[in-house]
mmCIF file with all atom_site columns, C-alpha atoms in Angstrom:
data_model
loop_
_atom_site.group_PDB
_atom_site.id
_atom_site.type_symbol
_atom_site.label_atom_id
_atom_site.label_alt_id
_atom_site.label_comp_id
_atom_site.label_asym_id
_atom_site.label_entity_id
_atom_site.label_seq_id
_atom_site.pdbx_PDB_ins_code
_atom_site.Cartn_x
_atom_site.Cartn_y
_atom_site.Cartn_z
_atom_site.occupancy
_atom_site.B_iso_or_equiv
_atom_site.pdbx_formal_charge
_atom_site.auth_seq_id
_atom_site.auth_comp_id
_atom_site.auth_asym_id
_atom_site.auth_atom_id
_atom_site.pdbx_PDB_model_num
ATOM 1   C CA . MET A 1 1   ? 6.647   -4.479  -36.368 1.00 0.00 ? 179 MET A CA 1
ATOM 2   C CA . TRP A 1 2   ? 6.425   -0.934  -34.991 1.00 0.00 ? 180 TRP A CA 1
ATOM 3   C CA . CYS A 1 3   ? 3.875   -2.118  -32.394 1.00 0.00 ? 181 CYS A CA 1
ATOM 4   C CA . ARG A 1 4   ? 6.384   -4.564  -30.881 1.00 0.00 ? 182 ARG A CA 1
ATOM 5   C CA . GLU A 1 5   ? 9.037   -1.804  -30.792 1.00 0.00 ? 183 GLU A CA 1
ATOM 6   C CA . LEU A 1 6   ? 6.570   0.574   -29.126 1.00 0.00 ? 184 LEU A CA 1
ATOM 7   C CA . VAL A 1 7   ? 5.744   -1.991  -26.434 1.00 0.00 ? 185 VAL A CA 1
ATOM 8   C CA . HIS A 1 8   ? 9.461   -2.655  -25.884 1.00 0.00 ? 186 HIS A CA 1
ATOM 9   C CA . SER A 1 9   ? 10.240  1.065   -25.543 1.00 0.00 ? 187 SER A CA 1
ATOM 10  C CA . GLN A 1 10  ? 7.351   1.519   -23.094 1.00 0.00 ? 188 GLN A CA 1
ATOM 11  C CA . LEU A 1 11  ? 8.593   -1.373  -20.954 1.00 0.00 ? 189 LEU A CA 1
ATOM 12  C CA . ALA A 1 12  ? 12.125  0.022   -21.045 1.00 0.00 ? 190 ALA A CA 1
ATOM 13  C CA . ASN A 1 13  ? 10.798  3.275   -19.550 1.00 0.00 ? 191 ASN A CA 1
ATOM 14  C CA . ASP A 1 14  ? 8.603   1.591   -16.935 1.00 0.00 ? 192 ASP A CA 1
ATOM 15  C CA . VAL A 1 15  ? 9.590   1.952   -13.283 1.00 0.00 ? 193 VAL A CA 1
ATOM 16  C CA . SER A 1 16  ? 8.977   -0.764  -10.720 1.00 0.00 ? 194 SER A CA 1
ATOM 17  C CA . PRO A 1 17  ? 7.104   0.387   -7.610  1.00 0.00 ? 195 PRO A CA 1
ATOM 18  C CA . TYR A 1 18  ? 9.170   1.809   -4.782  1.00 0.00 ? 196 TYR A CA 1
ATOM 19  C CA . PHE A 1 19  ? 8.332   3.364   -1.428  1.00 0.00 ? 197 PHE A CA 1
ATOM 20  C CA . LYS A 1 20  ? 8.934   7.077   -0.876  1.00 0.00 ? 198 LYS A CA 1
ATOM 21  C CA . THR A 1 21  ? 8.676   6.585   2.880   1.00 0.00 ? 199 THR A CA 1
ATOM 22  C CA . GLU A 1 22  ? 8.201   3.645   5.232   1.00 0.00 ? 200 GLU A CA 1
ATOM 23  C CA . PRO A 1 23  ? 5.776   3.725   8.174   1.00 0.00 ? 201 PRO A CA 1
ATOM 24  C CA . VAL A 1 24  ? 6.895   4.052   11.777  1.00 0.00 ? 202 VAL A CA 1
ATOM 25  C CA . ARG A 1 25  ? 7.437   0.708   13.499  1.00 0.00 ? 203 ARG A CA 1
ATOM 26  C CA . SER A 1 26  ? 4.820   1.346   16.201  1.00 0.00 ? 204 SER A CA 1
ATOM 27  C CA . GLN A 1 27  ? 2.072   3.909   16.832  1.00 0.00 ? 205 GLN A CA 1
ATOM 28  C CA . VAL A 1 28  ? -0.458  4.415   19.606  1.00 0.00 ? 206 VAL A CA 1
ATOM 29  C CA . HIS A 1 29  ? -3.940  5.830   19.004  1.00 0.00 ? 207 HIS A CA 1
ATOM 30  C CA . LEU A 1 30  ? -6.877  6.464   21.305  1.00 0.00 ? 208 LEU A CA 1
ATOM 31  C CA . GLU A 1 31  ? -9.986  4.320   21.098  1.00 0.00 ? 209 GLU A CA 1
ATOM 32  C CA . GLY A 1 32  ? -12.721 6.123   19.149  1.00 0.00 ? 210 GLY A CA 1
ATOM 33  C CA . ASN A 1 33  ? -10.274 8.191   17.091  1.00 0.00 ? 211 ASN A CA 1
ATOM 34  C CA . ARG A 1 34  ? -9.865  7.979   13.341  1.00 0.00 ? 212 ARG A CA 1
ATOM 35  C CA . LEU A 1 35  ? -6.849  6.221   11.851  1.00 0.00 ? 213 LEU A CA 1
ATOM 36  C CA . VAL A 1 36  ? -5.574  6.847   8.326   1.00 0.00 ? 214 VAL A CA 1
ATOM 37  C CA . LEU A 1 37  ? -2.735  4.676   7.030   1.00 0.00 ? 215 LEU A CA 1
ATOM 38  C CA . THR A 1 38  ? -0.959  5.622   3.808   1.00 0.00 ? 216 THR A CA 1
ATOM 39  C CA . CYS A 1 39  ? 1.140   3.669   1.361   1.00 0.00 ? 217 CYS A CA 1
ATOM 40  C CA . MET A 1 40  ? 3.527   6.270   -0.052  1.00 0.00 ? 218 MET A CA 1
ATOM 41  C CA . ALA A 1 41  ? 4.789   4.616   -3.228  1.00 0.00 ? 219 ALA A CA 1
ATOM 42  C CA . GLU A 1 42  ? 5.762   5.700   -6.709  1.00 0.00 ? 220 GLU A CA 1
ATOM 43  C CA . GLY A 1 43  ? 6.462   3.961   -9.980  1.00 0.00 ? 221 GLY A CA 1
ATOM 44  C CA . SER A 1 44  ? 4.883   3.583   -13.389 1.00 0.00 ? 222 SER A CA 1
ATOM 45  C CA . TRP A 1 45  ? 1.140   4.026   -13.529 1.00 0.00 ? 223 TRP A CA 1
ATOM 46  C CA . PRO A 1 46  ? -1.149  2.364   -12.681 1.00 0.00 ? 224 PRO A CA 1
ATOM 47  C CA . LEU A 1 47  ? -0.101  1.575   -9.141  1.00 0.00 ? 225 LEU A CA 1
ATOM 48  C CA . GLU A 1 48  ? -2.482  -0.691  -7.243  1.00 0.00 ? 226 GLU A CA 1
ATOM 49  C CA . PHE A 1 49  ? -2.613  -1.145  -3.478  1.00 0.00 ? 227 PHE A CA 1
ATOM 50  C CA . LYS A 1 50  ? -3.826  -3.905  -1.147  1.00 0.00 ? 228 LYS A CA 1
ATOM 51  C CA . TRP A 1 51  ? -4.022  -3.595  2.660   1.00 0.00 ? 229 TRP A CA 1
ATOM 52  C CA . LEU A 1 52  ? -3.291  -6.333  5.202   1.00 0.00 ? 230 LEU A CA 1
ATOM 53  C CA . HIS A 1 53  ? -4.006  -6.555  8.945   1.00 0.00 ? 231 HIS A CA 1
ATOM 54  C CA . ASP A 1 54  ? -2.048  -9.247  10.807  1.00 0.00 ? 232 ASP A CA 1
ATOM 55  C CA . ASN A 1 55  ? -1.271  -10.736 7.359   1.00 0.00 ? 233 ASN A CA 1
ATOM 56  C CA . LYS A 1 56  ? -4.987  -11.109 6.550   1.00 0.00 ? 234 LYS A CA 1
ATOM 57  C CA . GLU A 1 57  ? -6.369  -9.348  3.493   1.00 0.00 ? 235 GLU A CA 1
ATOM 58  C CA . LEU A 1 58  ? -8.387  -6.223  4.339   1.00 0.00 ? 236 LEU A CA 1
ATOM 59  C CA . THR A 1 59  ? -8.914  -5.014  0.763   1.00 0.00 ? 237 THR A CA 1
ATOM 60  C CA . LYS A 1 60  ? -8.537  -6.208  -2.802  1.00 0.00 ? 238 LYS A CA 1
ATOM 61  C CA . PHE A 1 61  ? -6.067  -4.435  -5.088  1.00 0.00 ? 239 PHE A CA 1
ATOM 62  C CA . SER A 1 62  ? -7.341  -0.942  -5.974  1.00 0.00 ? 240 SER A CA 1
ATOM 63  C CA . LEU A 1 63  ? -6.035  2.532   -6.799  1.00 0.00 ? 241 LEU A CA 1
ATOM 64  C CA . GLU A 1 64  ? -6.633  3.647   -3.159  1.00 0.00 ? 242 GLU A CA 1
ATOM 65  C CA . TYR A 1 65  ? -3.318  4.245   -1.391  1.00 0.00 ? 243 TYR A CA 1
ATOM 66  C CA . ARG A 1 66  ? -4.979  5.040   1.964   1.00 0.00 ? 244 ARG A CA 1
ATOM 67  C CA . TYR A 1 67  ? -6.762  2.835   4.457   1.00 0.00 ? 245 TYR A CA 1
ATOM 68  C CA . MET A 1 68  ? -9.066  4.544   6.940   1.00 0.00 ? 246 MET A CA 1
ATOM 69  C CA . ILE A 1 69  ? -10.745 3.346   10.131  1.00 0.00 ? 247 ILE A CA 1
ATOM 70  C CA . THR A 1 70  ? -13.291 5.947   11.234  1.00 0.00 ? 248 THR A CA 1
ATOM 71  C CA . SER A 1 71  ? -13.546 4.866   14.884  1.00 0.00 ? 249 SER A CA 1
ATOM 72  C CA . LEU A 1 72  ? -10.826 2.724   16.420  1.00 0.00 ? 250 LEU A CA 1
ATOM 73  C CA . ASP A 1 73  ? -11.558 -0.011  18.923  1.00 0.00 ? 251 ASP A CA 1
ATOM 74  C CA . ARG A 1 74  ? -9.289  -2.642  20.439  1.00 0.00 ? 252 ARG A CA 1
ATOM 75  C CA . THR A 1 75  ? -10.028 -5.155  17.672  1.00 0.00 ? 253 THR A CA 1
ATOM 76  C CA . HIS A 1 76  ? -8.163  -2.840  15.281  1.00 0.00 ? 254 HIS A CA 1
ATOM 77  C CA . ALA A 1 77  ? -4.879  -3.294  17.172  1.00 0.00 ? 255 ALA A CA 1
ATOM 78  C CA . GLY A 1 78  ? -2.217  -5.264  15.340  1.00 0.00 ? 256 GLY A CA 1
ATOM 79  C CA . PHE A 1 79  ? 0.152   -5.088  12.392  1.00 0.00 ? 257 PHE A CA 1
ATOM 80  C CA . TYR A 1 80  ? -0.747  -3.273  9.176   1.00 0.00 ? 258 TYR A CA 1
ATOM 81  C CA . ARG A 1 81  ? 1.039   -3.114  5.839   1.00 0.00 ? 259 ARG A CA 1
ATOM 82  C CA . CYS A 1 82  ? 0.278   -2.559  2.212   1.00 0.00 ? 260 CYS A CA 1
ATOM 83  C CA . ILE A 1 83  ? 1.311   -4.260  -1.000  1.00 0.00 ? 261 ILE A CA 1
ATOM 84  C CA . VAL A 1 84  ? 1.862   -2.033  -4.023  1.00 0.00 ? 262 VAL A CA 1
ATOM 85  C CA . ARG A 1 85  ? 2.082   -3.387  -7.548  1.00 0.00 ? 263 ARG A CA 1
ATOM 86  C CA . ASN A 1 86  ? 2.259   -2.398  -11.183 1.00 0.00 ? 264 ASN A CA 1
ATOM 87  C CA . ARG A 1 87  ? 3.047   -4.350  -14.350 1.00 0.00 ? 265 ARG A CA 1
ATOM 88  C CA . MET A 1 88  ? 6.747   -4.364  -13.404 1.00 0.00 ? 266 MET A CA 1
ATOM 89  C CA . GLY A 1 89  ? 6.347   -6.072  -10.019 1.00 0.00 ? 267 GLY A CA 1
ATOM 90  C CA . ALA A 1 90  ? 5.075   -5.846  -6.442  1.00 0.00 ? 268 ALA A CA 1
ATOM 91  C CA . LEU A 1 91  ? 6.490   -4.693  -3.097  1.00 0.00 ? 269 LEU A CA 1
ATOM 92  C CA . LEU A 1 92  ? 5.494   -5.426  0.486   1.00 0.00 ? 270 LEU A CA 1
ATOM 93  C CA . GLN A 1 93  ? 5.663   -2.440  2.828   1.00 0.00 ? 271 GLN A CA 1
ATOM 94  C CA . ARG A 1 94  ? 7.347   -2.689  6.216   1.00 0.00 ? 272 ARG A CA 1
ATOM 95  C CA . GLN A 1 95  ? 4.634   -3.333  8.797   1.00 0.00 ? 273 GLN A CA 1
ATOM 96  C CA . THR A 1 96  ? 3.541   -0.829  11.412  1.00 0.00 ? 274 THR A CA 1
ATOM 97  C CA . GLU A 1 97  ? 2.097   -1.916  14.752  1.00 0.00 ? 275 GLU A CA 1
ATOM 98  C CA . VAL A 1 98  ? -1.058  -0.058  15.745  1.00 0.00 ? 276 VAL A CA 1
ATOM 99  C CA . GLN A 1 99  ? -1.806  -0.037  19.465  1.00 0.00 ? 277 GLN A CA 1
ATOM 100 C CA . VAL A 1 100 ? -5.201  1.165   20.726  1.00 0.00 ? 278 VAL A CA 1
ATOM 101 C CA . ALA A 1 101 ? -5.236  2.847   24.137  1.00 0.00 ? 279 ALA A CA 1
#
């Protein structure tokens, strides 16, 4: 009986994921430069993150809240966003457009 109560009290204290900040709507970076995108979210642990480029999956869900491209080229241009999830739910980040100049 106490186990069920413990699980219920843990769920009552759980926090769904939420974003601390949203990315800028558009950003321009120079070809050859490094790009680091971040998914600034909080909520009950563990938070897992997945990255999308033009709505295509770039990564599987993992604990990594950053996505890095070491050397940008024009194929990296497009719309990026992350999905964050925990056992309480999932959220889709507002997309940011990356332009490569």
